[in-house]
Amino acid sequence: MPKAQAVGSLPGPPPRPVPGATSDRVPAPSAGQVVGEPLADEVFDRIARLVHRQLGVPAAAVVMLTDDGDVKTLPGAVGFPEGAQRSRRIELPRPLTALVARTRTPLVVGDADDDPRVEGRHTIGTLELAAYAGYPIEDARGHVVGALWAVSSEPRTWTETDLATLADLSAAASGELRLRAERERARLAEQVAFRAHRRSRFLLGLSERFARVTTLDEVEDAIAHVIGTGTGARWVSLALVDADRRHLSFFTVGHHHPGEPALRSTRLDAPRPDTHVVRSRAALRFRDHAEMVASYPEMRPVGSVSEGARSFLPVMSNGMVVGVIACVWDQAREHDADTAALESTISRYVALALERVALLEARRRVATTLQESMLTAPPAVAHLDIATTYAPAARTDQVGGDWYDAVVRDDGTAIVMIGDVAGHDVHAAAQMGQLRSMLRALAWSHDESPAGLLTRLDKANARLGPRAMATAVVARLDRDPAPCPEDAVAGTEPPERAYTLTWSVAGHPPPMVLRRDGRVERLDATPDLLLGVVPSTARADRTARLLPGDTLVLYTDGLVERRGVPSDQRLADLERVLRSAHGEATSAVPRALVRGLVGDRQRDDVAVLAVRVRVPAPSGPPSSAGPAKAERRVADDDLSDLGPARRWVDDVLESCDVSDELRRTAMLLTSEVLTNALEHGEGPITATVEVDGRRLRVGVRDGSTAEPELQSPQPQDLSGRGVLFLDRLASRWGVELHDGSDAVGRHSGVVEGKTVWFEIDREARPLTGTVSRVRLPTPASGTVPLVERVLRDDRR
């Protein structure tokens, strides 16, 4: 092992030349080396030893020039004094190697005292240079960067063999330098190719990531992921300039700027780096928090989490700054050119993504407005309970070609309809809107059967437009003028006023009826031709009976169609799910069908309309003969009958013309009283309703004598509010105890019990009035106001 390595130099190959260096000189000491002790080189040491052995000289060295030209390094040396051998440096006032480099020719001196080219003998420590021969060493570009020396302490005549040996060995040293340069160039080329490949893959992933975003929240998540992956930033925030260009608002989910609230708004004239970026349209970068505070003292409090580097990047759209991306790192760092270029690329992608989101938001608002205008809330119809739902397949536009509607004529006849235009986009929605409007007008103005209405619609579709192909069902519900004895069940209830259902089908899936006893009946008949094919085709009407408690269900094919599954099987699945919805509130039936049959596998638009015939008071509405009365047994084994019992009370109140507001209050109190009886009382349990012109009364009787207590629950308590509701919302309430003397009818055989009752005056307003439909505002995270304005102005 060379002595230089033993005394502190790093072993192994020499450091590779610095990229861009002007020569292939041996570089400066590495980080693990003692300052002033250049690294010895095994190859050059071997060459020096070969000179020492072959020429029989006391010392030999490979000498490399440094930039100053005075100090020479000895990557290869043998026989030099201990100081030079250890330090691998020599300093001579008249550098002989520099002379070789300047002349590009060998320097051969037999006796330094007699050679005019040199000024006598040189000494290196105890080594006296009386004779020496040096041959140039060239790098890969042909530049002389050093020399191979053979040194003698006595005058010497250098033979041709000696000089030939030196020439060969210096050529070997030059070849080693060239080989190392080629290896270094190959390594650098590999690094460049690797970085280029990695950057290309990153940009491809960046493009794919931003190509999928459709909302502002997704844009921000993509920014956080991309910048975190590409630059190592710990926190990322996106701020958007308001449409009035007065404020900068941060929209942040989980990557907000450390030390500040998750959402905030800043005036654009504030002395801050983010607002400065908006005004100057140029990025700002800071090595650490202190550097940022030096320029913007107002930002001093914003550093409680991290003191690391910051960058603020403008997001440009059509030459205007519409937003700012703020990045924060854990540690201080220098912002190099590669990171800056990457951030600039990300800013451009963000700008494109924001423009796409703005366009989608504008389109979504237009589509939502169209949907709301076409799919209105069902009307309130006496003695009928109507519920609807619509689930579009196109999540971006939220509209499609399916529709439902309900029309109530002046004579009280209800006409319900549902249809499906091919497609689930804005074009299909436009065609759907025209068909729906025409059918709505025809149903209102023409007292015709469903088949006649569909025939008129088909002709109008062909002659007036939109000439769309669609399927539809129109159903008409006519209430019997008086109870029909044929509908009565022998030995049970008296005759009821039912409905005659008349329907016609134009290529649409068959209607379903959920009977009050839980059976499901498919109104399955051969459908007529769909709309838009042959307008003059003959259409037929079918009829059925709907008794109180029966539910008619109309739906579009998106509910029952699934690729690879026979239609009969899907219709059987619909019957099964509809049967399981028996006892549910009417408003819950459409959603239960969509949830049970479609779930997350939706491929087409789905519309569902359910119409339930309400159960009236058996005694009829209040009259001069007396109040309306009704009684119902409630199953006491569990809470499964709670919903149907509430629905029955609501039906009875509706048949007595009780207002919606009073019914909502009565339903709340009925739920509390029924729940208390089911959870804490004993069977049998019976609900009674009594309504006259002044008040309504609801009572729930059970077999327990334990009376409810008025409590004052804490906000965190989950129960104890039922009696409190009675006390606050009812006009009157109370408890009647029974000793068994009045136990007749449903309670025969019951010795004791109680009835918890409440009354509400029909002129009272226990709640705050009629609850109107509230249209939810567009969430802040879903709007890009300035981007929209910039794009709108640019189109002009």
PDB file of N, CA and C in Angstrom, residues 411-495:
ATOM      1  N   ASP A 411    -110.690  19.014 -11.971  1.00  0.00           N
ATOM      2  CA  ASP A 411    -111.662  18.103 -11.368  1.00  0.00           C
ATOM      3  C   ASP A 411    -111.036  17.162 -10.352  1.00  0.00           C
ATOM      4  N   GLY A 412    -109.731  17.320 -10.049  1.00  0.00           N
ATOM      5  CA  GLY A 412    -109.053  16.484  -9.073  1.00  0.00           C
ATOM      6  C   GLY A 412    -108.407  15.251  -9.644  1.00  0.00           C
ATOM      7  N   THR A 413    -108.588  15.027 -10.945  1.00  0.00           N
ATOM      8  CA  THR A 413    -107.945  13.879 -11.580  1.00  0.00           C
ATOM      9  C   THR A 413    -106.435  14.091 -11.610  1.00  0.00           C
ATOM     10  N   ALA A 414    -105.700  13.067 -11.226  1.00  0.00           N
ATOM     11  CA  ALA A 414    -104.235  13.131 -11.235  1.00  0.00           C
ATOM     12  C   ALA A 414    -103.701  12.329 -12.421  1.00  0.00           C
ATOM     13  N   ILE A 415    -102.778  12.938 -13.164  1.00  0.00           N
ATOM     14  CA  ILE A 415    -102.127  12.269 -14.287  1.00  0.00           C
ATOM     15  C   ILE A 415    -100.632  12.260 -14.002  1.00  0.00           C
ATOM     16  N   VAL A 416    -100.058  11.074 -13.907  1.00  0.00           N
ATOM     17  CA  VAL A 416     -98.627  10.931 -13.669  1.00  0.00           C
ATOM     18  C   VAL A 416     -98.008  10.294 -14.894  1.00  0.00           C
ATOM     19  N   MET A 417     -96.775  10.671 -15.161  1.00  0.00           N
ATOM     20  CA  MET A 417     -96.116  10.193 -16.381  1.00  0.00           C
ATOM     21  C   MET A 417     -94.623  10.065 -16.151  1.00  0.00           C
ATOM     22  N   ILE A 418     -94.025   9.221 -16.944  1.00  0.00           N
ATOM     23  CA  ILE A 418     -92.577   9.052 -16.891  1.00  0.00           C
ATOM     24  C   ILE A 418     -92.111   8.679 -18.284  1.00  0.00           C
ATOM     25  N   GLY A 419     -90.895   9.096 -18.655  1.00  0.00           N
ATOM     26  CA  GLY A 419     -90.407   8.819 -19.997  1.00  0.00           C
ATOM     27  C   GLY A 419     -88.903   8.794 -20.056  1.00  0.00           C
ATOM     28  N   ASP A 420     -88.404   8.377 -21.207  1.00  0.00           N
ATOM     29  CA  ASP A 420     -86.962   8.203 -21.380  1.00  0.00           C
ATOM     30  C   ASP A 420     -86.606   8.485 -22.828  1.00  0.00           C
ATOM     31  N   VAL A 421     -85.806   9.540 -23.049  1.00  0.00           N
ATOM     32  CA  VAL A 421     -85.238   9.838 -24.359  1.00  0.00           C
ATOM     33  C   VAL A 421     -83.848   9.229 -24.404  1.00  0.00           C
ATOM     34  N   ALA A 422     -83.493   8.644 -25.543  1.00  0.00           N
ATOM     35  CA  ALA A 422     -82.187   8.005 -25.656  1.00  0.00           C
ATOM     36  C   ALA A 422     -81.075   9.012 -25.399  1.00  0.00           C
ATOM     37  N   GLY A 423     -80.080   8.598 -24.593  1.00  0.00           N
ATOM     38  CA  GLY A 423     -78.941   9.456 -24.278  1.00  0.00           C
ATOM     39  C   GLY A 423     -79.016   9.974 -22.856  1.00  0.00           C
ATOM     40  N   HIS A 424     -77.840  10.388 -22.329  1.00  0.00           N
ATOM     41  CA  HIS A 424     -77.803  10.993 -21.005  1.00  0.00           C
ATOM     42  C   HIS A 424     -76.807  12.148 -21.035  1.00  0.00           C
ATOM     43  N   ASP A 425     -77.176  13.169 -21.834  1.00  0.00           N
ATOM     44  CA  ASP A 425     -76.364  14.363 -21.917  1.00  0.00           C
ATOM     45  C   ASP A 425     -77.278  15.560 -22.103  1.00  0.00           C
ATOM     46  N   VAL A 426     -76.674  16.730 -22.355  1.00  0.00           N
ATOM     47  CA  VAL A 426     -77.461  17.947 -22.478  1.00  0.00           C
ATOM     48  C   VAL A 426     -78.400  17.875 -23.676  1.00  0.00           C
ATOM     49  N   HIS A 427     -77.956  17.268 -24.786  1.00  0.00           N
ATOM     50  CA  HIS A 427     -78.814  17.146 -25.959  1.00  0.00           C
ATOM     51  C   HIS A 427     -80.045  16.313 -25.635  1.00  0.00           C
ATOM     52  N   ALA A 428     -79.846  15.184 -24.957  1.00  0.00           N
ATOM     53  CA  ALA A 428     -80.986  14.358 -24.575  1.00  0.00           C
ATOM     54  C   ALA A 428     -81.897  15.115 -23.615  1.00  0.00           C
ATOM     55  N   ALA A 429     -81.307  15.900 -22.705  1.00  0.00           N
ATOM     56  CA  ALA A 429     -82.119  16.677 -21.776  1.00  0.00           C
ATOM     57  C   ALA A 429     -82.955  17.719 -22.506  1.00  0.00           C
ATOM     58  N   ALA A 430     -82.390  18.325 -23.554  1.00  0.00           N
ATOM     59  CA  ALA A 430     -83.150  19.308 -24.322  1.00  0.00           C
ATOM     60  C   ALA A 430     -84.342  18.650 -25.017  1.00  0.00           C
ATOM     61  N   GLN A 431     -84.130  17.491 -25.630  1.00  0.00           N
ATOM     62  CA  GLN A 431     -85.244  16.781 -26.255  1.00  0.00           C
ATOM     63  C   GLN A 431     -86.269  16.350 -25.211  1.00  0.00           C
ATOM     64  N   MET A 432     -85.763  15.873 -24.069  1.00  0.00           N
ATOM     65  CA  MET A 432     -86.665  15.485 -22.990  1.00  0.00           C
ATOM     66  C   MET A 432     -87.521  16.662 -22.555  1.00  0.00           C
ATOM     67  N   GLY A 433     -86.909  17.851 -22.448  1.00  0.00           N
ATOM     68  CA  GLY A 433     -87.658  19.027 -22.010  1.00  0.00           C
ATOM     69  C   GLY A 433     -88.788  19.372 -22.957  1.00  0.00           C
ATOM     70  N   GLN A 434     -88.545  19.245 -24.262  1.00  0.00           N
ATOM     71  CA  GLN A 434     -89.598  19.563 -25.221  1.00  0.00           C
ATOM     72  C   GLN A 434     -90.734  18.546 -25.139  1.00  0.00           C
ATOM     73  N   LEU A 435     -90.398  17.256 -25.080  1.00  0.00           N
ATOM     74  CA  LEU A 435     -91.438  16.235 -24.968  1.00  0.00           C
ATOM     75  C   LEU A 435     -92.228  16.402 -23.675  1.00  0.00           C
ATOM     76  N   ARG A 436     -91.534  16.633 -22.587  1.00  0.00           N
ATOM     77  CA  ARG A 436     -92.201  16.772 -21.293  1.00  0.00           C
ATOM     78  C   ARG A 436     -93.149  17.958 -21.297  1.00  0.00           C
ATOM     79  N   SER A 437     -92.679  19.078 -21.845  1.00  0.00           N
ATOM     80  CA  SER A 437     -93.533  20.269 -21.868  1.00  0.00           C
ATOM     81  C   SER A 437     -94.783  20.042 -22.713  1.00  0.00           C
ATOM     82  N   MET A 438     -94.620  19.392 -23.873  1.00  0.00           N
ATOM     83  CA  MET A 438     -95.778  19.124 -24.712  1.00  0.00           C
ATOM     84  C   MET A 438     -96.754  18.186 -24.018  1.00  0.00           C
ATOM     85  N   LEU A 439     -96.240  17.109 -23.411  1.00  0.00           N
ATOM     86  CA  LEU A 439     -97.124  16.159 -22.733  1.00  0.00           C
ATOM     87  C   LEU A 439     -97.801  16.815 -21.536  1.00  0.00           C
ATOM     88  N   ARG A 440     -97.093  17.668 -20.836  1.00  0.00           N
ATOM     89  CA  ARG A 440     -97.667  18.368 -19.676  1.00  0.00           C
ATOM     90  C   ARG A 440     -98.839  19.254 -20.117  1.00  0.00           C
ATOM     91  N   ALA A 441     -98.603  19.997 -21.226  1.00  0.00           N
ATOM     92  CA  ALA A 441     -99.670  20.868 -21.721  1.00  0.00           C
ATOM     93  C   ALA A 441    -100.867  20.059 -22.213  1.00  0.00           C
ATOM     94  N   LEU A 442    -100.602  18.949 -22.903  1.00  0.00           N
ATOM     95  CA  LEU A 442    -101.695  18.114 -23.382  1.00  0.00           C
ATOM     96  C   LEU A 442    -102.487  17.521 -22.217  1.00  0.00           C
ATOM     97  N   ALA A 443    -101.811  17.064 -21.182  1.00  0.00           N
ATOM     98  CA  ALA A 443    -102.505  16.478 -20.038  1.00  0.00           C
ATOM     99  C   ALA A 443    -103.374  17.505 -19.332  1.00  0.00           C
ATOM    100  N   TRP A 444    -102.945  18.748 -19.316  1.00  0.00           N
ATOM    101  CA  TRP A 444    -103.710  19.795 -18.641  1.00  0.00           C
ATOM    102  C   TRP A 444    -104.910  20.252 -19.478  1.00  0.00           C
ATOM    103  N   SER A 445    -104.725  20.325 -20.781  1.00  0.00           N
ATOM    104  CA  SER A 445    -105.742  20.946 -21.626  1.00  0.00           C
ATOM    105  C   SER A 445    -106.708  19.959 -22.266  1.00  0.00           C
ATOM    106  N   HIS A 446    -106.381  18.681 -22.319  1.00  0.00           N
ATOM    107  CA  HIS A 446    -107.223  17.698 -22.990  1.00  0.00           C
ATOM    108  C   HIS A 446    -107.644  16.618 -22.005  1.00  0.00           C
ATOM    109  N   ASP A 447    -108.962  16.496 -21.836  1.00  0.00           N
ATOM    110  CA  ASP A 447    -109.491  15.474 -20.940  1.00  0.00           C
ATOM    111  C   ASP A 447    -109.600  14.169 -21.722  1.00  0.00           C
ATOM    112  N   GLU A 448    -108.453  13.517 -21.900  1.00  0.00           N
ATOM    113  CA  GLU A 448    -108.396  12.289 -22.672  1.00  0.00           C
ATOM    114  C   GLU A 448    -107.737  11.190 -21.859  1.00  0.00           C
ATOM    115  N   SER A 449    -107.875   9.993 -22.378  1.00  0.00           N
ATOM    116  CA  SER A 449    -107.244   8.848 -21.734  1.00  0.00           C
ATOM    117  C   SER A 449    -105.744   8.892 -21.977  1.00  0.00           C
ATOM    118  N   PRO A 450    -104.954   8.120 -21.221  1.00  0.00           N
ATOM    119  CA  PRO A 450    -103.498   8.083 -21.455  1.00  0.00           C
ATOM    120  C   PRO A 450    -103.126   7.707 -22.870  1.00  0.00           C
ATOM    121  N   ALA A 451    -103.865   6.771 -23.507  1.00  0.00           N
ATOM    122  CA  ALA A 451    -103.541   6.394 -24.884  1.00  0.00           C
ATOM    123  C   ALA A 451    -103.759   7.569 -25.819  1.00  0.00           C
ATOM    124  N   GLY A 452    -104.815   8.338 -25.614  1.00  0.00           N
ATOM    125  CA  GLY A 452    -105.059   9.499 -26.449  1.00  0.00           C
ATOM    126  C   GLY A 452    -103.991  10.559 -26.271  1.00  0.00           C
ATOM    127  N   LEU A 453    -103.544  10.763 -25.033  1.00  0.00           N
ATOM    128  CA  LEU A 453    -102.484  11.748 -24.790  1.00  0.00           C
ATOM    129  C   LEU A 453    -101.188  11.331 -25.481  1.00  0.00           C
ATOM    130  N   LEU A 454    -100.827  10.051 -25.425  1.00  0.00           N
ATOM    131  CA  LEU A 454     -99.602   9.593 -26.074  1.00  0.00           C
ATOM    132  C   LEU A 454     -99.704   9.710 -27.593  1.00  0.00           C
ATOM    133  N   THR A 455    -100.899   9.478 -28.134  1.00  0.00           N
ATOM    134  CA  THR A 455    -101.067   9.621 -29.589  1.00  0.00           C
ATOM    135  C   THR A 455    -100.870  11.069 -30.004  1.00  0.00           C
ATOM    136  N   ARG A 456    -101.468  12.000 -29.268  1.00  0.00           N
ATOM    137  CA  ARG A 456    -101.282  13.421 -29.575  1.00  0.00           C
ATOM    138  C   ARG A 456     -99.812  13.822 -29.431  1.00  0.00           C
ATOM    139  N   LEU A 457     -99.153  13.321 -28.380  1.00  0.00           N
ATOM    140  CA  LEU A 457     -97.737  13.646 -28.175  1.00  0.00           C
ATOM    141  C   LEU A 457     -96.893  13.120 -29.326  1.00  0.00           C
ATOM    142  N   ASP A 458     -97.165  11.915 -29.801  1.00  0.00           N
ATOM    143  CA  ASP A 458     -96.379  11.330 -30.880  1.00  0.00           C
ATOM    144  C   ASP A 458     -96.518  12.153 -32.155  1.00  0.00           C
ATOM    145  N   LYS A 459     -97.728  12.632 -32.441  1.00  0.00           N
ATOM    146  CA  LYS A 459     -97.929  13.450 -33.625  1.00  0.00           C
ATOM    147  C   LYS A 459     -97.241  14.810 -33.479  1.00  0.00           C
ATOM    148  N   ALA A 460     -97.362  15.420 -32.318  1.00  0.00           N
ATOM    149  CA  ALA A 460     -96.687  16.709 -32.109  1.00  0.00           C
ATOM    150  C   ALA A 460     -95.175  16.561 -32.188  1.00  0.00           C
ATOM    151  N   ASN A 461     -94.658  15.454 -31.686  1.00  0.00           N
ATOM    152  CA  ASN A 461     -93.213  15.189 -31.757  1.00  0.00           C
ATOM    153  C   ASN A 461     -92.733  15.099 -33.198  1.00  0.00           C
ATOM    154  N   ALA A 462     -93.574  14.526 -34.078  1.00  0.00           N
ATOM    155  CA  ALA A 462     -93.182  14.363 -35.482  1.00  0.00           C
ATOM    156  C   ALA A 462     -93.326  15.660 -36.264  1.00  0.00           C
ATOM    157  N   ARG A 463     -94.366  16.443 -35.971  1.00  0.00           N
ATOM    158  CA  ARG A 463     -94.649  17.614 -36.786  1.00  0.00           C
ATOM    159  C   ARG A 463     -94.003  18.891 -36.235  1.00  0.00           C
ATOM    160  N   LEU A 464     -93.967  19.033 -34.947  1.00  0.00           N
ATOM    161  CA  LEU A 464     -93.404  20.236 -34.335  1.00  0.00           C
ATOM    162  C   LEU A 464     -91.968  20.038 -33.870  1.00  0.00           C
ATOM    163  N   GLY A 465     -91.512  18.814 -33.756  1.00  0.00           N
ATOM    164  CA  GLY A 465     -90.196  18.530 -33.207  1.00  0.00           C
ATOM    165  C   GLY A 465     -90.326  18.162 -31.744  1.00  0.00           C
ATOM    166  N   PRO A 466     -89.268  17.625 -31.160  1.00  0.00           N
ATOM    167  CA  PRO A 466     -87.896  17.506 -31.705  1.00  0.00           C
ATOM    168  C   PRO A 466     -87.642  16.239 -32.505  1.00  0.00           C
ATOM    169  N   ARG A 467     -88.725  15.497 -32.823  1.00  0.00           N
ATOM    170  CA  ARG A 467     -88.597  14.242 -33.567  1.00  0.00           C
ATOM    171  C   ARG A 467     -87.690  13.241 -32.836  1.00  0.00           C
ATOM    172  N   ALA A 468     -87.899  13.173 -31.544  1.00  0.00           N
ATOM    173  CA  ALA A 468     -87.080  12.305 -30.697  1.00  0.00           C
ATOM    174  C   ALA A 468     -87.724  10.934 -30.585  1.00  0.00           C
ATOM    175  N   MET A 469     -86.887   9.928 -30.385  1.00  0.00           N
ATOM    176  CA  MET A 469     -87.365   8.583 -30.079  1.00  0.00           C
ATOM    177  C   MET A 469     -87.318   8.410 -28.569  1.00  0.00           C
ATOM    178  N   ALA A 470     -88.459   8.013 -27.999  1.00  0.00           N
ATOM    179  CA  ALA A 470     -88.542   7.937 -26.543  1.00  0.00           C
ATOM    180  C   ALA A 470     -89.566   6.891 -26.157  1.00  0.00           C
ATOM    181  N   THR A 471     -89.431   6.409 -24.938  1.00  0.00           N
ATOM    182  CA  THR A 471     -90.444   5.545 -24.329  1.00  0.00           C
ATOM    183  C   THR A 471     -91.149   6.342 -23.243  1.00  0.00           C
ATOM    184  N   ALA A 472     -92.392   5.928 -22.911  1.00  0.00           N
ATOM    185  CA  ALA A 472     -93.147   6.684 -21.912  1.00  0.00           C
ATOM    186  C   ALA A 472     -94.273   5.832 -21.357  1.00  0.00           C
ATOM    187  N   VAL A 473     -94.706   6.212 -20.166  1.00  0.00           N
ATOM    188  CA  VAL A 473     -95.907   5.669 -19.537  1.00  0.00           C
ATOM    189  C   VAL A 473     -96.727   6.851 -19.034  1.00  0.00           C
ATOM    190  N   VAL A 474     -98.010   6.865 -19.359  1.00  0.00           N
ATOM    191  CA  VAL A 474     -98.933   7.861 -18.834  1.00  0.00           C
ATOM    192  C   VAL A 474    -100.001   7.111 -18.054  1.00  0.00           C
ATOM    193  N   ALA A 475    -100.220   7.542 -16.806  1.00  0.00           N
ATOM    194  CA  ALA A 475    -101.210   6.889 -15.942  1.00  0.00           C
ATOM    195  C   ALA A 475    -102.162   7.942 -15.394  1.00  0.00           C
ATOM    196  N   ARG A 476    -103.442   7.611 -15.407  1.00  0.00           N
ATOM    197  CA  ARG A 476    -104.480   8.520 -14.909  1.00  0.00           C
ATOM    198  C   ARG A 476    -105.159   7.875 -13.715  1.00  0.00           C
ATOM    199  N   LEU A 477    -105.334   8.657 -12.637  1.00  0.00           N
ATOM    200  CA  LEU A 477    -105.949   8.154 -11.413  1.00  0.00           C
ATOM    201  C   LEU A 477    -107.237   8.940 -11.167  1.00  0.00           C
ATOM    202  N   ASP A 478    -108.380   8.234 -11.261  1.00  0.00           N
ATOM    203  CA  ASP A 478    -109.702   8.819 -11.023  1.00  0.00           C
ATOM    204  C   ASP A 478    -110.255   8.240  -9.731  1.00  0.00           C
ATOM    205  N   ARG A 479    -110.564   9.129  -8.769  1.00  0.00           N
ATOM    206  CA  ARG A 479    -111.079   8.664  -7.488  1.00  0.00           C
ATOM    207  C   ARG A 479    -112.567   8.361  -7.605  1.00  0.00           C
ATOM    208  N   ASP A 480    -112.955   7.271  -6.965  1.00  0.00           N
ATOM    209  CA  ASP A 480    -114.365   6.891  -6.976  1.00  0.00           C
ATOM    210  C   ASP A 480    -115.195   7.968  -6.297  1.00  0.00           C
ATOM    211  N   PRO A 481    -116.352   8.289  -6.830  1.00  0.00           N
ATOM    212  CA  PRO A 481    -117.190   9.308  -6.175  1.00  0.00           C
ATOM    213  C   PRO A 481    -117.742   8.853  -4.828  1.00  0.00           C
ATOM    214  N   ALA A 482    -117.796   7.546  -4.607  1.00  0.00           N
ATOM    215  CA  ALA A 482    -118.324   7.020  -3.340  1.00  0.00           C
ATOM    216  C   ALA A 482    -117.657   5.686  -3.083  1.00  0.00           C
ATOM    217  N   PRO A 483    -117.695   5.211  -1.835  1.00  0.00           N
ATOM    218  CA  PRO A 483    -117.121   3.890  -1.550  1.00  0.00           C
ATOM    219  C   PRO A 483    -117.738   2.827  -2.433  1.00  0.00           C
ATOM    220  N   CYS A 484    -116.906   1.899  -2.846  1.00  0.00           N
ATOM    221  CA  CYS A 484    -117.358   0.843  -3.740  1.00  0.00           C
ATOM    222  C   CYS A 484    -117.470  -0.462  -2.949  1.00  0.00           C
ATOM    223  N   PRO A 485    -118.668  -1.030  -2.834  1.00  0.00           N
ATOM    224  CA  PRO A 485    -118.804  -2.278  -2.055  1.00  0.00           C
ATOM    225  C   PRO A 485    -117.953  -3.413  -2.601  1.00  0.00           C
ATOM    226  N   GLU A 486    -117.664  -3.397  -3.881  1.00  0.00           N
ATOM    227  CA  GLU A 486    -116.878  -4.483  -4.453  1.00  0.00           C
ATOM    228  C   GLU A 486    -115.452  -4.518  -3.905  1.00  0.00           C
ATOM    229  N   ASP A 487    -114.958  -3.370  -3.379  1.00  0.00           N
ATOM    230  CA  ASP A 487    -113.598  -3.321  -2.853  1.00  0.00           C
ATOM    231  C   ASP A 487    -113.519  -3.744  -1.399  1.00  0.00           C
ATOM    232  N   ALA A 488    -114.655  -3.924  -0.736  1.00  0.00           N
ATOM    233  CA  ALA A 488    -114.653  -4.255   0.689  1.00  0.00           C
ATOM    234  C   ALA A 488    -114.260  -5.711   0.883  1.00  0.00           C
ATOM    235  N   VAL A 489    -113.516  -5.937   1.972  1.00  0.00           N
ATOM    236  CA  VAL A 489    -113.138  -7.297   2.344  1.00  0.00           C
ATOM    237  C   VAL A 489    -114.185  -7.817   3.307  1.00  0.00           C
ATOM    238  N   ALA A 490    -114.749  -8.966   2.992  1.00  0.00           N
ATOM    239  CA  ALA A 490    -115.857  -9.503   3.775  1.00  0.00           C
ATOM    240  C   ALA A 490    -115.490  -9.643   5.245  1.00  0.00           C
ATOM    241  N   GLY A 491    -116.346  -9.124   6.120  1.00  0.00           N
ATOM    242  CA  GLY A 491    -116.169  -9.290   7.555  1.00  0.00           C
ATOM    243  C   GLY A 491    -115.160  -8.365   8.179  1.00  0.00           C
ATOM    244  N   THR A 492    -114.616  -7.428   7.418  1.00  0.00           N
ATOM    245  CA  THR A 492    -113.602  -6.545   8.019  1.00  0.00           C
ATOM    246  C   THR A 492    -114.037  -5.095   7.904  1.00  0.00           C
ATOM    247  N   GLU A 493    -113.331  -4.339   7.111  1.00  0.00           N
ATOM    248  CA  GLU A 493    -113.558  -2.912   7.036  1.00  0.00           C
ATOM    249  C   GLU A 493    -114.769  -2.616   6.151  1.00  0.00           C
ATOM    250  N   PRO A 494    -115.388  -1.426   6.334  1.00  0.00           N
ATOM    251  CA  PRO A 494    -116.470  -1.011   5.440  1.00  0.00           C
ATOM    252  C   PRO A 494    -115.908  -0.668   4.068  1.00  0.00           C
ATOM    253  N   PRO A 495    -116.766  -0.494   3.047  1.00  0.00           N
ATOM    254  CA  PRO A 495    -116.283  -0.145   1.709  1.00  0.00           C
ATOM    255  C   PRO A 495    -115.453   1.136   1.716  1.00  0.00           C
TER     256      PRO A 495
END
